PDB file of C-alpha atoms in Angstrom:
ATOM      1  CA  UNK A   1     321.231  63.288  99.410  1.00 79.00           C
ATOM      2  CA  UNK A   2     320.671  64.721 103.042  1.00 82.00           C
ATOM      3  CA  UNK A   3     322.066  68.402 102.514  1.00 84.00           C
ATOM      4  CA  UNK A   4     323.575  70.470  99.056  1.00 84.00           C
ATOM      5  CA  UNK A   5     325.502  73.155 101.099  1.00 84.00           C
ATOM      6  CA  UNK A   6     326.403  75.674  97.997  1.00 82.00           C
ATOM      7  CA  UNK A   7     328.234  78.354 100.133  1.00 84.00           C
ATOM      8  CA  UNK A   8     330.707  75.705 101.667  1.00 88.00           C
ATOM      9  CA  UNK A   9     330.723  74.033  97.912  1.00 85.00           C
ATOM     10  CA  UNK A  10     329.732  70.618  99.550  1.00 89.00           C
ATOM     11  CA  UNK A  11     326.588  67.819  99.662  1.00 88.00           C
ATOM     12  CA  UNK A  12     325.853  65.026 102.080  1.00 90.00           C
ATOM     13  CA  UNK A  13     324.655  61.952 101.429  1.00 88.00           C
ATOM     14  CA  UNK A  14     323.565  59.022 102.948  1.00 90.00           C
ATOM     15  CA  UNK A  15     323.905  55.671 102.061  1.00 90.00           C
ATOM     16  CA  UNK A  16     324.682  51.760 102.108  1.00 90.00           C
ATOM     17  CA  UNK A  17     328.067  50.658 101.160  1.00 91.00           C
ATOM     18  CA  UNK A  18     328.591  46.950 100.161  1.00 90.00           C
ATOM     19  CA  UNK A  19     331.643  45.543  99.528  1.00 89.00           C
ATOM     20  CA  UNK A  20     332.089  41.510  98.353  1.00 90.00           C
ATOM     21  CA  UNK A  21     335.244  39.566  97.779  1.00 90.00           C
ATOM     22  CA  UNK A  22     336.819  36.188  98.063  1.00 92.00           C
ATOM     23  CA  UNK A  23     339.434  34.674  99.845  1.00 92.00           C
ATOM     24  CA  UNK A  24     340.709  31.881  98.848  1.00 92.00           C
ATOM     25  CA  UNK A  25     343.191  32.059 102.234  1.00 93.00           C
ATOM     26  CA  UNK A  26     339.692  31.541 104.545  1.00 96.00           C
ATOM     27  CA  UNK A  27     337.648  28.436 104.643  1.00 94.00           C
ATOM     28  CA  UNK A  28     334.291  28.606 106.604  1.00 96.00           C
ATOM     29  CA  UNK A  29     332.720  25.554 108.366  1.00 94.00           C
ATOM     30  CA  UNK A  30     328.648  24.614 108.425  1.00 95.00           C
ATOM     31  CA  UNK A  31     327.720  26.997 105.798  1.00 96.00           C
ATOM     32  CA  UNK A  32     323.743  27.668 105.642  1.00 96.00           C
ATOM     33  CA  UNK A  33     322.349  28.565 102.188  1.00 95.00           C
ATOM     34  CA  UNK A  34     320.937  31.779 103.791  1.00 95.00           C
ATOM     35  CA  UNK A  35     323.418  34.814 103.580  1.00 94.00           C
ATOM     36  CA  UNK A  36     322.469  36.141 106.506  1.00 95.00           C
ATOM     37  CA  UNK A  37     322.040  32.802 108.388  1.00 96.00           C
ATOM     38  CA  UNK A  38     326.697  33.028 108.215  1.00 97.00           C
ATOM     39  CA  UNK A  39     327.855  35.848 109.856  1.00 96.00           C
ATOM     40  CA  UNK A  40     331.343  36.570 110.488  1.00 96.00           C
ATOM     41  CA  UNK A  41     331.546  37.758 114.282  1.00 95.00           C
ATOM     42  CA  UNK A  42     333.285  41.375 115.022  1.00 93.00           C
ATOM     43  CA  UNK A  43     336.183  39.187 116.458  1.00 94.00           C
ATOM     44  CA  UNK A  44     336.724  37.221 113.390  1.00 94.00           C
ATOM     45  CA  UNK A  45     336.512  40.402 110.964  1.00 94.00           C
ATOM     46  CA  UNK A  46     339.476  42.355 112.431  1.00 93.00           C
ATOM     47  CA  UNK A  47     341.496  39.045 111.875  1.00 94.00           C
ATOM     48  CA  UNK A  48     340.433  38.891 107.997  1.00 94.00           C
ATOM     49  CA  UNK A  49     341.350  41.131 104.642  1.00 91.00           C
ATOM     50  CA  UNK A  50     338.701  43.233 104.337  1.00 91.00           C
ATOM     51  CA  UNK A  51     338.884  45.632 101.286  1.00 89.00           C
ATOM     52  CA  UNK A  52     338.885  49.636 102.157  1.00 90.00           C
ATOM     53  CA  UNK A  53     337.361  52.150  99.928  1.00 90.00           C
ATOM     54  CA  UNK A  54     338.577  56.099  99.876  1.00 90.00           C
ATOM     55  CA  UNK A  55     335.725  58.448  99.546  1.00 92.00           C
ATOM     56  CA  UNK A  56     338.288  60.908  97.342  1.00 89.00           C
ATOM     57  CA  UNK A  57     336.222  64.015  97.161  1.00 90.00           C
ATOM     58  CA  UNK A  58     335.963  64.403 100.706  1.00 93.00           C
ATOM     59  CA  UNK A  59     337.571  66.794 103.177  1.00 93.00           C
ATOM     60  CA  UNK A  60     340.235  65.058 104.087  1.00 94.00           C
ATOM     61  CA  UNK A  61     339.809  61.560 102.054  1.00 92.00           C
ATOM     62  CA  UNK A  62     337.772  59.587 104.269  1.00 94.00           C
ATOM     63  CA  UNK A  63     338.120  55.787 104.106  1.00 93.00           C
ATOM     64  CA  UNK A  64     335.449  53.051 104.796  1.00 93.00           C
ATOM     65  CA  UNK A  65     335.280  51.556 107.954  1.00 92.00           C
ATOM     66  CA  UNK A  66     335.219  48.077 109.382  1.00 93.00           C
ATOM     67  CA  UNK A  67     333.683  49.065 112.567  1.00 94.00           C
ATOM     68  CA  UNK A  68     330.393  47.293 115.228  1.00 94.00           C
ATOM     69  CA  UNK A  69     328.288  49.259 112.674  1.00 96.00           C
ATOM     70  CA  UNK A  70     329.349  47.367 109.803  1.00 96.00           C
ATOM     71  CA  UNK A  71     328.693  43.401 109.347  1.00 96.00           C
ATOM     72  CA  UNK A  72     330.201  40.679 107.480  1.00 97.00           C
ATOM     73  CA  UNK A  73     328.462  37.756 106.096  1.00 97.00           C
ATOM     74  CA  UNK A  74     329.092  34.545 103.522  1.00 97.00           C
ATOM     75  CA  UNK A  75     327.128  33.500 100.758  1.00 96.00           C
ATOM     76  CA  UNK A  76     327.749  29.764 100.026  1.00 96.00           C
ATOM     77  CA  UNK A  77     328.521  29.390  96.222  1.00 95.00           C
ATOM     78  CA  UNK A  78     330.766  26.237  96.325  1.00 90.00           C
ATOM     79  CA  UNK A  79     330.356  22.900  97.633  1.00 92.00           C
ATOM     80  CA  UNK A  80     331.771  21.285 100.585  1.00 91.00           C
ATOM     81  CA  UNK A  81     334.055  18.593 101.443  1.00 88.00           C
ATOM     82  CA  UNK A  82     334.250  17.250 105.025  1.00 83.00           C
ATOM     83  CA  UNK A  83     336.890  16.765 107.425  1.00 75.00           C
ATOM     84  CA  UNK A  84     339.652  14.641 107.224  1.00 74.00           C
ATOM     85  CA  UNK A  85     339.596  11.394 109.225  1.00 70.00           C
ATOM     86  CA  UNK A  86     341.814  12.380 112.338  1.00 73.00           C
ATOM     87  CA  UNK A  87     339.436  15.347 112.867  1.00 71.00           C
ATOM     88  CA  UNK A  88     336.743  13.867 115.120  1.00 72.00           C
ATOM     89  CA  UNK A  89     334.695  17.260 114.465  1.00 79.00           C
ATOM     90  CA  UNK A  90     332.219  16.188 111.876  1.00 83.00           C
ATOM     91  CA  UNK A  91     331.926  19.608 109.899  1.00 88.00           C
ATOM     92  CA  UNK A  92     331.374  20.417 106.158  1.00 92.00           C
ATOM     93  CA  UNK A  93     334.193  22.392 105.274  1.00 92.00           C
ATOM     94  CA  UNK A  94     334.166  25.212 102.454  1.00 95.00           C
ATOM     95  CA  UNK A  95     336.611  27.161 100.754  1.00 95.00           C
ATOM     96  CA  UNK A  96     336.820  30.553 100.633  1.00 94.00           C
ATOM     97  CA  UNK A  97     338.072  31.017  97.277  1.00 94.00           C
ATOM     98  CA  UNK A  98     334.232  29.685  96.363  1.00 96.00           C
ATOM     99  CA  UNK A  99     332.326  31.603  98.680  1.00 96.00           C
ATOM    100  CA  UNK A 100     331.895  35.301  98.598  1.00 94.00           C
ATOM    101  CA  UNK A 101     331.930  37.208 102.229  1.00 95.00           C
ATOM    102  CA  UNK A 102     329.819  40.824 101.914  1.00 94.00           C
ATOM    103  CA  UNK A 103     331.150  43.744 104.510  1.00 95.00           C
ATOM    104  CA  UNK A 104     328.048  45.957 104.892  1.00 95.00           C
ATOM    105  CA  UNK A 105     327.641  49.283 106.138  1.00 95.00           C
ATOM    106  CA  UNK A 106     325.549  52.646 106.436  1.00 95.00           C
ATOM    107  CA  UNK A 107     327.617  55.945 105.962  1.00 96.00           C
ATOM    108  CA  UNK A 108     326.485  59.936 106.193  1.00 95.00           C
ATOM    109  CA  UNK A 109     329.400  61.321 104.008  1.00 96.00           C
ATOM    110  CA  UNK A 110     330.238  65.098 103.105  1.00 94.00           C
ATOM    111  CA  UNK A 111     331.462  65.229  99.538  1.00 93.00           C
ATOM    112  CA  UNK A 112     333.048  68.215  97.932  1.00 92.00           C
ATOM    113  CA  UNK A 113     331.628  69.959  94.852  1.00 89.00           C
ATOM    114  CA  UNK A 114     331.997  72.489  92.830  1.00 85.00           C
ATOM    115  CA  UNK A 115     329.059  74.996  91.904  1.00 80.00           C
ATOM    116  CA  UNK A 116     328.135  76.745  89.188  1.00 77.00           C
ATOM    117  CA  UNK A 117     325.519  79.692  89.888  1.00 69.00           C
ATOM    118  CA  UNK A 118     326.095  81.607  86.829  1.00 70.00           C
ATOM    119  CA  UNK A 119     322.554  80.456  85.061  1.00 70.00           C
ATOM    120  CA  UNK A 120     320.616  80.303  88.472  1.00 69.00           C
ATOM    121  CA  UNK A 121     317.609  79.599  88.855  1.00 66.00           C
ATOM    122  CA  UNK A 122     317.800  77.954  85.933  1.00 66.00           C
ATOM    123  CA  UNK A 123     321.069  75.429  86.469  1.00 70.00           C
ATOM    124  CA  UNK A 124     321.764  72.136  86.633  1.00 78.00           C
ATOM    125  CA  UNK A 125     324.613  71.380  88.704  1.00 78.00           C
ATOM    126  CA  UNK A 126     326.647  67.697  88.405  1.00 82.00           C
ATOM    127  CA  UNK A 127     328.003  66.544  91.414  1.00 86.00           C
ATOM    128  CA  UNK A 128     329.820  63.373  92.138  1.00 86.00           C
ATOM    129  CA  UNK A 129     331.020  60.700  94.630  1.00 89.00           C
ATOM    130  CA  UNK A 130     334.479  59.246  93.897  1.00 88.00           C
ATOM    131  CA  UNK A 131     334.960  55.964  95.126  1.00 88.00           C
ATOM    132  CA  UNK A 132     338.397  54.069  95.214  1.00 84.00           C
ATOM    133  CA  UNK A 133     340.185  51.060  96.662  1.00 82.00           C
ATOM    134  CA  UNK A 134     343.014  52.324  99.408  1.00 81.00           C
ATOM    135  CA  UNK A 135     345.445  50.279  97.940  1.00 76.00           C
ATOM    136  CA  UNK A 136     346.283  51.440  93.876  1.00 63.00           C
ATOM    137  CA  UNK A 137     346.948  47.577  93.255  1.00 58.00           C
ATOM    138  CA  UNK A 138     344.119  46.535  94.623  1.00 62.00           C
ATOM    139  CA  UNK A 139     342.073  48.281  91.736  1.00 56.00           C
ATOM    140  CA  UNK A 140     342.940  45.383  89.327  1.00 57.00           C
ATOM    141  CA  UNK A 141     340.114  43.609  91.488  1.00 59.00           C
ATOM    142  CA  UNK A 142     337.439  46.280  91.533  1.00 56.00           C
ATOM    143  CA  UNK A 143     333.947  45.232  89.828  1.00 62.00           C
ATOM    144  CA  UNK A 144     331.337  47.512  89.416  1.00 53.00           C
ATOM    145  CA  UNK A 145     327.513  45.648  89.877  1.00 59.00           C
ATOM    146  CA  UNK A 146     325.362  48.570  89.007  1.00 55.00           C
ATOM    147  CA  UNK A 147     322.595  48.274  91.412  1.00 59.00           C
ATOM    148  CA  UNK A 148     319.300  48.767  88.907  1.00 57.00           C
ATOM    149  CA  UNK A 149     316.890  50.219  91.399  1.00 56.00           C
ATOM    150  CA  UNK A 150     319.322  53.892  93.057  1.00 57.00           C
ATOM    151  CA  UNK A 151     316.570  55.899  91.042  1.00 53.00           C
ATOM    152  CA  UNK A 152     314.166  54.427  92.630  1.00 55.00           C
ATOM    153  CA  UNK A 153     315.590  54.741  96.235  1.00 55.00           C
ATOM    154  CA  UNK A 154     316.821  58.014  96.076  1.00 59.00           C
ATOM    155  CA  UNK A 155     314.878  61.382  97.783  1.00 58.00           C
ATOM    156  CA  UNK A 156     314.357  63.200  94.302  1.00 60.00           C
ATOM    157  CA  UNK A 157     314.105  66.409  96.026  1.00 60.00           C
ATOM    158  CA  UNK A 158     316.667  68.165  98.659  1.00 62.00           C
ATOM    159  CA  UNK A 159     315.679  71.625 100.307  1.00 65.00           C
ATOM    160  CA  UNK A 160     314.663  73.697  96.914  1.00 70.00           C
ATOM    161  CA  UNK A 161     316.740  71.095  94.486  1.00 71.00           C
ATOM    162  CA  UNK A 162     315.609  68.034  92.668  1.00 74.00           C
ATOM    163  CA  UNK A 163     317.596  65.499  91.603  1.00 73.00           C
ATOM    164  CA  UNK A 164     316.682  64.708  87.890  1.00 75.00           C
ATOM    165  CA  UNK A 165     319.842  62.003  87.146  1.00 78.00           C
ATOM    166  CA  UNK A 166     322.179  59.465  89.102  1.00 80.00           C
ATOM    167  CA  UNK A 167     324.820  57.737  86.794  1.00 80.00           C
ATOM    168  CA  UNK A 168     327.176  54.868  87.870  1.00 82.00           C
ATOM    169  CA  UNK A 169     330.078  54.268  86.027  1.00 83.00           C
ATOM    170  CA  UNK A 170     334.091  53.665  86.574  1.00 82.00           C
ATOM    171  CA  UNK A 171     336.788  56.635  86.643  1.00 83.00           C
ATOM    172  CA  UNK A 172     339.848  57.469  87.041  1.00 83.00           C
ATOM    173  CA  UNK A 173     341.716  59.745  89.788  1.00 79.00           C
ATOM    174  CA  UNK A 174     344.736  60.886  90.792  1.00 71.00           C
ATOM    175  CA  UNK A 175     347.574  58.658  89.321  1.00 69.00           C
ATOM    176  CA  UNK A 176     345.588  57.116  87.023  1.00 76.00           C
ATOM    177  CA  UNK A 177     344.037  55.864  89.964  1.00 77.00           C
ATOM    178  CA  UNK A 178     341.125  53.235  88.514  1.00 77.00           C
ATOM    179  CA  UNK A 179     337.813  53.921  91.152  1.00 80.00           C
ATOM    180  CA  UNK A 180     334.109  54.256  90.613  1.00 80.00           C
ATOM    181  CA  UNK A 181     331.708  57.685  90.414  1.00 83.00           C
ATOM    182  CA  UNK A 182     328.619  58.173  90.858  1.00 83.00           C
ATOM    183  CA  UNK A 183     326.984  61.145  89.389  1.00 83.00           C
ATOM    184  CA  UNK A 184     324.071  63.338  90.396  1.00 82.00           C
ATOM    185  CA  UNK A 185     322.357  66.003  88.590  1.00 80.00           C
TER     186      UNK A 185
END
């Protein structure tokens, strides 16, 4: 958390958004068993799906964004087969539907929250980050991996507020909308 702005009713935060899915429409060619050794170019990644998330708390629903500061890459899962016989390419060929691509990127986000003073100094406020997939239908998809370590990584204190709790779990928003929130207290 960067900034808990209680007169606006709002707190920034900062952090690392990443997003995996498979395609079984894609197949990739040469795959290294490094992650990071297959990366999906910026001119490939505009011509792929790549799942959007709306940040629902925020000013004016902000949506992730598959921009030069994000990056895609493929983790090889499944094995290969190799090119058919009139392809004079030799190239191991692997589907997409077995390999899971990873869209990565860094966001500083303004969340709305609501405040309540009535016990300070001596509160505990709960604020959260609501986190859906742009398309409703799309939700059906949507896996939560709890990442073990956010205690860990977080700044436990903010200006003259420490952060004693963060919670990951799934929600639900407007039209039964199925998304994930994380929690901060």
């Amino acid at each position: 958390i960067l900034d808990v702005d209680v007169v606006n009713l709002t707190f920034e935060t900062q952090f690392r958004l990443k997003l995996s899915w498979y395609d079984s429409r894609l197949s990739f060619i040469n795959l290294k068993d490094n992650q990071y050794s297959n990366w999906v170019t910026q001119n490939e990644s505009k011509s792929i799906w790549v799942p959007r998330i709306r940040f629902h708390n925020t000013e004016t629903m902000l949506t992730s964004i598959n921009d030069e500061k994000a990056y895609i890459t493929i983790e090889k899962f499944g094995n290969y087969s190799l090119n058919s016989v009139d392809n004079l390419d030799n190239n191991f060929v692997f589907t997409g539907s077995e390999n899971r691509l990873t869209i990565t990127r860094d966001y500083d986000i303004r969340f709305r929250c609501s405040y309540n003073l009535q016990w300070y100094p001596f509160d505990t406020q709960r604020c959260v980050m609501n986190l859906t997939l742009v398309k409703a239908d799309d939700a059906n998809f949507l896996e939560l991996i709890k990442q073990k370590n956010i205690p860990e990584m977080l700044q436990k204190e903010v200006q003259q507020y420490i952060i004693q709790k963060v919670q990951v779990d799934y929600g639900y928003f407007d039209n039964q909308t199925r998304g994930i929130v994380v929690k901060f207290e």
